[in-house]
mmCIF file of C-alpha atoms in Angstrom:
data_model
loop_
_atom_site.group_PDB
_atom_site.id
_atom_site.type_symbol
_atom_site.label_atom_id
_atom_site.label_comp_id
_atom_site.label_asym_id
_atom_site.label_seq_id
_atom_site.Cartn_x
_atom_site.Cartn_y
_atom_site.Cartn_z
ATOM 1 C CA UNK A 1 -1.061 33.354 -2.848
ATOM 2 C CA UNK A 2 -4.325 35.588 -3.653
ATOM 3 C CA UNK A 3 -5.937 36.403 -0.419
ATOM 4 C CA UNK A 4 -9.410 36.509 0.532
ATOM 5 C CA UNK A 5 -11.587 38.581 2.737
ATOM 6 C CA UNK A 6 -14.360 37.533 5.266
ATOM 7 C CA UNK A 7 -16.307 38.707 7.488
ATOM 8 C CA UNK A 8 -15.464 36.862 10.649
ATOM 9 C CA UNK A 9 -18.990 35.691 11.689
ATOM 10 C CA UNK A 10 -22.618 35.887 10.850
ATOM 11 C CA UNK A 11 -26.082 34.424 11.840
ATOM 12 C CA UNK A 12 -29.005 33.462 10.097
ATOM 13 C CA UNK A 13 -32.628 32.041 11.510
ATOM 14 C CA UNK A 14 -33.179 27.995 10.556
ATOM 15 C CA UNK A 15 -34.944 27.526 6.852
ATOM 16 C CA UNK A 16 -33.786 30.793 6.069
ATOM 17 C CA UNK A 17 -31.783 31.412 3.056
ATOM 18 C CA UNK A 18 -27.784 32.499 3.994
ATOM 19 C CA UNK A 19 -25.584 34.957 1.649
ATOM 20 C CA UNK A 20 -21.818 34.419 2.823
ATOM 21 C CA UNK A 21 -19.235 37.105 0.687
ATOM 22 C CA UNK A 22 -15.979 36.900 0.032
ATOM 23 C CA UNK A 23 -13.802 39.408 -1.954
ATOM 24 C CA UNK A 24 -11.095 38.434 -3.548
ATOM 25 C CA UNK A 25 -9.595 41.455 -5.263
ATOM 26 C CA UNK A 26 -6.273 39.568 -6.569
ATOM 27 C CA UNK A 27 -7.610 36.466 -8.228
ATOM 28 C CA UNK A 28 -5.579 35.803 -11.328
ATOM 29 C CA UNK A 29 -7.283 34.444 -14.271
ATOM 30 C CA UNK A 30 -6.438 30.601 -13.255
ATOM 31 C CA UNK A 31 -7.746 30.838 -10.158
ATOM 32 C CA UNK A 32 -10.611 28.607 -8.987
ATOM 33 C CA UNK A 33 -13.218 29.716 -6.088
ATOM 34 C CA UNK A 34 -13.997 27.303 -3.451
ATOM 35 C CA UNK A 35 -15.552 27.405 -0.682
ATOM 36 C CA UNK A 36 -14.909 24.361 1.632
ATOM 37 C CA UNK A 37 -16.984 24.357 5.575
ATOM 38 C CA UNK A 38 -15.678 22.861 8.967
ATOM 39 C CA UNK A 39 -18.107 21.721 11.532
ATOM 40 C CA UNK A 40 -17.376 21.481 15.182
ATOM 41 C CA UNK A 41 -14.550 18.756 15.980
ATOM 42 C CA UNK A 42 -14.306 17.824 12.374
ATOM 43 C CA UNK A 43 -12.453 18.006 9.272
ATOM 44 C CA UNK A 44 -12.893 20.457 6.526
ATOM 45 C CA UNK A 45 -15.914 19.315 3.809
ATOM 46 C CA UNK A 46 -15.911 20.644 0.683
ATOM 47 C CA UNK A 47 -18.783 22.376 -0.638
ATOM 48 C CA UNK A 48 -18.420 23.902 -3.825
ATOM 49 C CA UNK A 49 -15.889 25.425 -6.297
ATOM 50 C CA UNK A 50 -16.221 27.582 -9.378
ATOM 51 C CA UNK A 51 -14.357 29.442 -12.086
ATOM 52 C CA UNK A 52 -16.109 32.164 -14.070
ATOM 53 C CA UNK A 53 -20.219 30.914 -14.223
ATOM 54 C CA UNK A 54 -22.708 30.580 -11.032
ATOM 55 C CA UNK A 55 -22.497 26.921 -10.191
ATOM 56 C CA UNK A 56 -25.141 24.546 -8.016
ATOM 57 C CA UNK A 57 -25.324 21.416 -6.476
ATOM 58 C CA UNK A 58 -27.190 19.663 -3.407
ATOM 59 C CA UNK A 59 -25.253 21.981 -1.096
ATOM 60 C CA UNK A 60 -25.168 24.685 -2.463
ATOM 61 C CA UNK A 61 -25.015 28.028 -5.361
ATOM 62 C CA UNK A 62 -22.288 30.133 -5.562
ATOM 63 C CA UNK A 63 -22.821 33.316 -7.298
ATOM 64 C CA UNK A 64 -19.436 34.592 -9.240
ATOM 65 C CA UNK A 65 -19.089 38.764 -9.817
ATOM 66 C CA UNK A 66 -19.150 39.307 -13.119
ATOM 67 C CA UNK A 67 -15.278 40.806 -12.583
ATOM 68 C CA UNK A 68 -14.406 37.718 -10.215
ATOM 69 C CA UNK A 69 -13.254 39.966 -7.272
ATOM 70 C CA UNK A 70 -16.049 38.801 -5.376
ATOM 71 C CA UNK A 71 -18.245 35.740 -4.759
ATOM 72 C CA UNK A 72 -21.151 34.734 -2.895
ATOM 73 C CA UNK A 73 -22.060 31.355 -1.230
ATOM 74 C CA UNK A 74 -25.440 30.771 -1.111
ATOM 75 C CA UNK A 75 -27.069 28.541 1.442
ATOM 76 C CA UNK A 76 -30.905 28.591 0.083
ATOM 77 C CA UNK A 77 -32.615 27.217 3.731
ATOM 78 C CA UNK A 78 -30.289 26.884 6.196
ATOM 79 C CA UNK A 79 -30.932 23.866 9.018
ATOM 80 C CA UNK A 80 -29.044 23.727 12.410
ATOM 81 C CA UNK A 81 -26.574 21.141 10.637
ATOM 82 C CA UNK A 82 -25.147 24.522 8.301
ATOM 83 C CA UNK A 83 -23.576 26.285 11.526
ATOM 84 C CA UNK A 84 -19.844 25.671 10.764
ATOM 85 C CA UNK A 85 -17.007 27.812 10.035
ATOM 86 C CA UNK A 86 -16.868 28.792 6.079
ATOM 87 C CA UNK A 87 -13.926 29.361 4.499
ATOM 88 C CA UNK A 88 -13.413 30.836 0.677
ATOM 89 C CA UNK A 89 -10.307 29.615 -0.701
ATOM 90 C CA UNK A 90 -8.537 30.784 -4.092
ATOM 91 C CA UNK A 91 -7.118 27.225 -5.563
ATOM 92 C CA UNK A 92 -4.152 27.898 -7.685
ATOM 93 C CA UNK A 93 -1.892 24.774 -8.743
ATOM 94 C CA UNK A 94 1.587 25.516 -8.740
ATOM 95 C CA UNK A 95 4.195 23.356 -10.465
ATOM 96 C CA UNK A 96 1.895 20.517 -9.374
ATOM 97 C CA UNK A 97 1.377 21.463 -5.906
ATOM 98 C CA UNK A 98 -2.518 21.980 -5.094
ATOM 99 C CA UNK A 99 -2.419 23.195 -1.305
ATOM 100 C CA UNK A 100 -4.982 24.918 0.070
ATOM 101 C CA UNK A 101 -4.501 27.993 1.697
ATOM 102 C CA UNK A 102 -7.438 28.538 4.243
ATOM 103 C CA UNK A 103 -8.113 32.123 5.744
ATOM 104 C CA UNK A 104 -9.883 32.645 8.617
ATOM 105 C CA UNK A 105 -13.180 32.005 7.541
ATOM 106 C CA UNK A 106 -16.768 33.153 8.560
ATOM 107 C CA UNK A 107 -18.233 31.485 11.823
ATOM 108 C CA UNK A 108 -22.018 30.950 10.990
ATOM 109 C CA UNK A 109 -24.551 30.730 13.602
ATOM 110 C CA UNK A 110 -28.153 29.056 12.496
ATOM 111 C CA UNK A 111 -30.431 30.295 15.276
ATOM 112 C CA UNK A 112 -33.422 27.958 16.031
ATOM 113 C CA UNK B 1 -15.911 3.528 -0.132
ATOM 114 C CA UNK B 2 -14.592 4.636 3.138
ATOM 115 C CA UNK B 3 -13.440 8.121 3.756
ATOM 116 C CA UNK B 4 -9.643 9.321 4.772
ATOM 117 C CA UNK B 5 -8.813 7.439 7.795
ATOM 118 C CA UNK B 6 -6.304 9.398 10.389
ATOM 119 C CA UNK B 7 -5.394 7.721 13.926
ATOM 120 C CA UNK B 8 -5.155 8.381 16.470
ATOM 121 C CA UNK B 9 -8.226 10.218 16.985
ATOM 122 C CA UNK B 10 -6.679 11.882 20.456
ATOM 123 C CA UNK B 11 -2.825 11.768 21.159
ATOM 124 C CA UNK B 12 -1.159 12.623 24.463
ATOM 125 C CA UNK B 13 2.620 13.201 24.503
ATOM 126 C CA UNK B 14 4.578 14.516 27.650
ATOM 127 C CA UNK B 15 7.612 17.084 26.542
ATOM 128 C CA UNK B 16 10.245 15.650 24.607
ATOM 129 C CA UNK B 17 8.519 12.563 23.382
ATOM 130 C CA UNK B 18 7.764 11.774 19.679
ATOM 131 C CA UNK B 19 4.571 11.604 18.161
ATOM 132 C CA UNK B 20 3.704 9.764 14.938
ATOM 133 C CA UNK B 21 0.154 10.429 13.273
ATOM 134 C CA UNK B 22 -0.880 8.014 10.662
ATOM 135 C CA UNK B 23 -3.285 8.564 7.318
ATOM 136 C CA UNK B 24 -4.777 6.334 4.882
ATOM 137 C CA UNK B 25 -6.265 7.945 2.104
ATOM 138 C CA UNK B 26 -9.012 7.194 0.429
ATOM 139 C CA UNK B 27 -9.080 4.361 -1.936
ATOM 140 C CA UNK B 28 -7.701 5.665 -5.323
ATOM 141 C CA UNK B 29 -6.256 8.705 -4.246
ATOM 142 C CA UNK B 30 -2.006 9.105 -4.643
ATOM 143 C CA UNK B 31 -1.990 12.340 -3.334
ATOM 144 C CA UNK B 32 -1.927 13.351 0.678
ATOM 145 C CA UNK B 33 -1.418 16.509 1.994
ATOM 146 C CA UNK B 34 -0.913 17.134 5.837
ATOM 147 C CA UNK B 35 -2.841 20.817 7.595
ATOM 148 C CA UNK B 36 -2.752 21.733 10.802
ATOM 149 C CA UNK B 37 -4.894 23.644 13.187
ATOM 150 C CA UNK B 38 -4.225 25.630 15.928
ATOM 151 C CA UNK B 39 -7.064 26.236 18.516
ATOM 152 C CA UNK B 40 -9.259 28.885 16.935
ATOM 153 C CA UNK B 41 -7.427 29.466 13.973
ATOM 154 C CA UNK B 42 -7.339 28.050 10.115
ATOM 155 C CA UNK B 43 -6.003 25.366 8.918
ATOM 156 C CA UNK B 44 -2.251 25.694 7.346
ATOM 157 C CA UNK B 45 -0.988 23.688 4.717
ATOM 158 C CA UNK B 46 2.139 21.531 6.408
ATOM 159 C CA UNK B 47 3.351 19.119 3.354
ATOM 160 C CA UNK B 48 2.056 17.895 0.194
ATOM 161 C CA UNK B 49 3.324 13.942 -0.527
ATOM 162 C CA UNK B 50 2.528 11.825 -3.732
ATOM 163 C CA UNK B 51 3.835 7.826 -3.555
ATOM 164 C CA UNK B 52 7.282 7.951 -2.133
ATOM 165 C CA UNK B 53 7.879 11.695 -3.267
ATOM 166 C CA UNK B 54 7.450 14.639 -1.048
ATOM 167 C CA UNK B 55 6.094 17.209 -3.487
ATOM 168 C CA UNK B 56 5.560 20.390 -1.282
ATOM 169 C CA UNK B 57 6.946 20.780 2.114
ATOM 170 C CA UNK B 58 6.912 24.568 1.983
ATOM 171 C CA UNK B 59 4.853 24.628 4.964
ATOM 172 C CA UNK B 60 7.024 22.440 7.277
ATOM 173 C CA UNK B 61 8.941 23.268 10.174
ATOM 174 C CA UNK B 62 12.380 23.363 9.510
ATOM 175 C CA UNK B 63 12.986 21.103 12.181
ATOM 176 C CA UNK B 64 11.882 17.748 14.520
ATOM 177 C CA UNK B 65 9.030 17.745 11.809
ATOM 178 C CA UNK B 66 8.795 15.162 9.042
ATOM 179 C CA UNK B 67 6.248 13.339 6.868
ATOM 180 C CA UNK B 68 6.507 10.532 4.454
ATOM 181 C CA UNK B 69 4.211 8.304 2.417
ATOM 182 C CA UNK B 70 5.533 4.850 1.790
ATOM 183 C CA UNK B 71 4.596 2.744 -1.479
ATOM 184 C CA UNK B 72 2.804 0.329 0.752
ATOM 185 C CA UNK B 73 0.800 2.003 4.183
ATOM 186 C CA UNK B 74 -0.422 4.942 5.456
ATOM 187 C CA UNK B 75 1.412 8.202 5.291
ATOM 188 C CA UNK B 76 3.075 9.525 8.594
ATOM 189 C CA UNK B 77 3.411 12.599 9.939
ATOM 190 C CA UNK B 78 6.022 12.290 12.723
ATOM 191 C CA UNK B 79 7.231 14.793 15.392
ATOM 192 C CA UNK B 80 10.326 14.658 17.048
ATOM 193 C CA UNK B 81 11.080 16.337 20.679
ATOM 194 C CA UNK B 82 7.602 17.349 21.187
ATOM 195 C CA UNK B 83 7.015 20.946 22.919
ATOM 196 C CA UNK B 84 4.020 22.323 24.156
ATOM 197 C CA UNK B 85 3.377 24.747 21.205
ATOM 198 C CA UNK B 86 3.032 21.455 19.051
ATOM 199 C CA UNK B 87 -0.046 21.003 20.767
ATOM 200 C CA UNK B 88 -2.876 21.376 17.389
ATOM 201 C CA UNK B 89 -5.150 19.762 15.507
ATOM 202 C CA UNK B 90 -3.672 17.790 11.969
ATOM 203 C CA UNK B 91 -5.576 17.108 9.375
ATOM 204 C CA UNK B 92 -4.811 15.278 6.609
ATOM 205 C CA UNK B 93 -6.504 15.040 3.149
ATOM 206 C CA UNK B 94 -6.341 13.437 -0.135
ATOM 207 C CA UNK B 95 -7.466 13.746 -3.704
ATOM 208 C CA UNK B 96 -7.265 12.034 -7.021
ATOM 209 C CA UNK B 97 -4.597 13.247 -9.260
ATOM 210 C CA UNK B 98 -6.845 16.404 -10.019
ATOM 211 C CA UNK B 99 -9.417 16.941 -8.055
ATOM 212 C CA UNK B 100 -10.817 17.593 -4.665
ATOM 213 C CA UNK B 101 -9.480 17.285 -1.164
ATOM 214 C CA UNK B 102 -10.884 15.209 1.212
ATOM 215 C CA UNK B 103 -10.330 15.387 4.630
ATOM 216 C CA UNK B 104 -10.016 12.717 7.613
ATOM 217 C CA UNK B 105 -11.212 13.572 11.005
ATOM 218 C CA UNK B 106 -7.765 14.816 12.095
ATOM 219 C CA UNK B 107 -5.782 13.765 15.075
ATOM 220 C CA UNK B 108 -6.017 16.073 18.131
ATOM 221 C CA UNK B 109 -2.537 15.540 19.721
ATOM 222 C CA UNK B 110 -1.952 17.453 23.299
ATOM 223 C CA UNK B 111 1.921 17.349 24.985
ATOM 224 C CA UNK B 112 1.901 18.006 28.682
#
């Protein structure tokens, strides 16, 4: 599987707008980005995914390199709810299969 | 349209017991896929189950570990001889035959 690289945390200030990379040097062709978020006690939520283009919705923008080694999810004004653990996931589909493979992630702090 | 449904919420299991966690996924969706979570860590993808197939289990323990999803009921994750490094958080998910995952709540199960 195509790995991903976060950094491990990060903090922002409430109604601020939040940048979180990811590289992901490997990504084949086929591979989707997405980005999926786990708050405290819960299950992972997805956010957003993309292939080539930026993409937005009521989450969300992610911001696709031009050379798709790198991505960036933006959060445009963060609010206490957005402090959750963010993880960038390459989604390929093999022979049916469509796991996820979840990295580490970045650990988000929204400061009040 | 209710979400992915996993009980228990909590399970307790002393050493040697089984334990049997139970999803229902969301209305729809054919496909389940099983995750767990150790404490501060990311999820990892267990077992991947379409009706009465098991399509993926590349992530299962070899042994006292299986999963199944019945044409009629929830799918089960089930745990045989329970030792104290069993001790996680599993998460289960579902999607549509393409599509997104959605996760349940998970099932925090402790053994003693």
């Amino acid at each position: 599987d195509a790995k991903t690289t976060q950094p491990n945390s990060m903090e922002s200030n409430e109604e601020e707008p939040v940048h979180l990379p990811c590289n992901h040097s490997t990504i084949s062709g086929t591979d989707y980005i997405h980005w999926y978020r786990q708050l405290p006690s819960q299950g992972p939520e997805y956010v957003i995914h993309g292939l080539t283009s930026n993409v937005n919705n009521r989450m969300a923008s992610l911001a696709i390199a031009e050379d798709r080694k790198s991505s960036t999810l933006i959060l445009h004004r963060a609010t206490l709810r957005d402090a959750a653990v963010y993880y960038c996931i390459l989604r390929r589909i093999i022979q049916g299969a469509q796991k996820l493979v979840f990295g580490q992630g970045t650990r988000l702090t929204i400061n009040p | 349209n209710a979400g992915v449904m996993q009980n228990p919420r909590h399970l307790v299991r002393r050493r040697g017991q089984e334990a049997r966690l139970r999803c229902s996924p969301m209305k729809g969706h054919s496909h389940v896929y099983w995750y767990r979570q150790l404490p501060e860590e990311g999820l990892k993808f267990m077992v991947y189950l379409q009706k009465e197939n098991i399509i993926d289990e590349s992530g299962m323990p070899k042994e006292r570990f299986s999963a199944e999803f019945p044409k009629e009921g929830p799918s089960i994750l089930r745990i045989q001889q329970v030792v104290r490094g069993d001790s996680a958080a599993y998460f289960c998910a579902s999607s549509p035959l393409s599509g997104e995952q959605f996760f349940g709540p998970g099932t925090r199960l402790t053994v003693l």
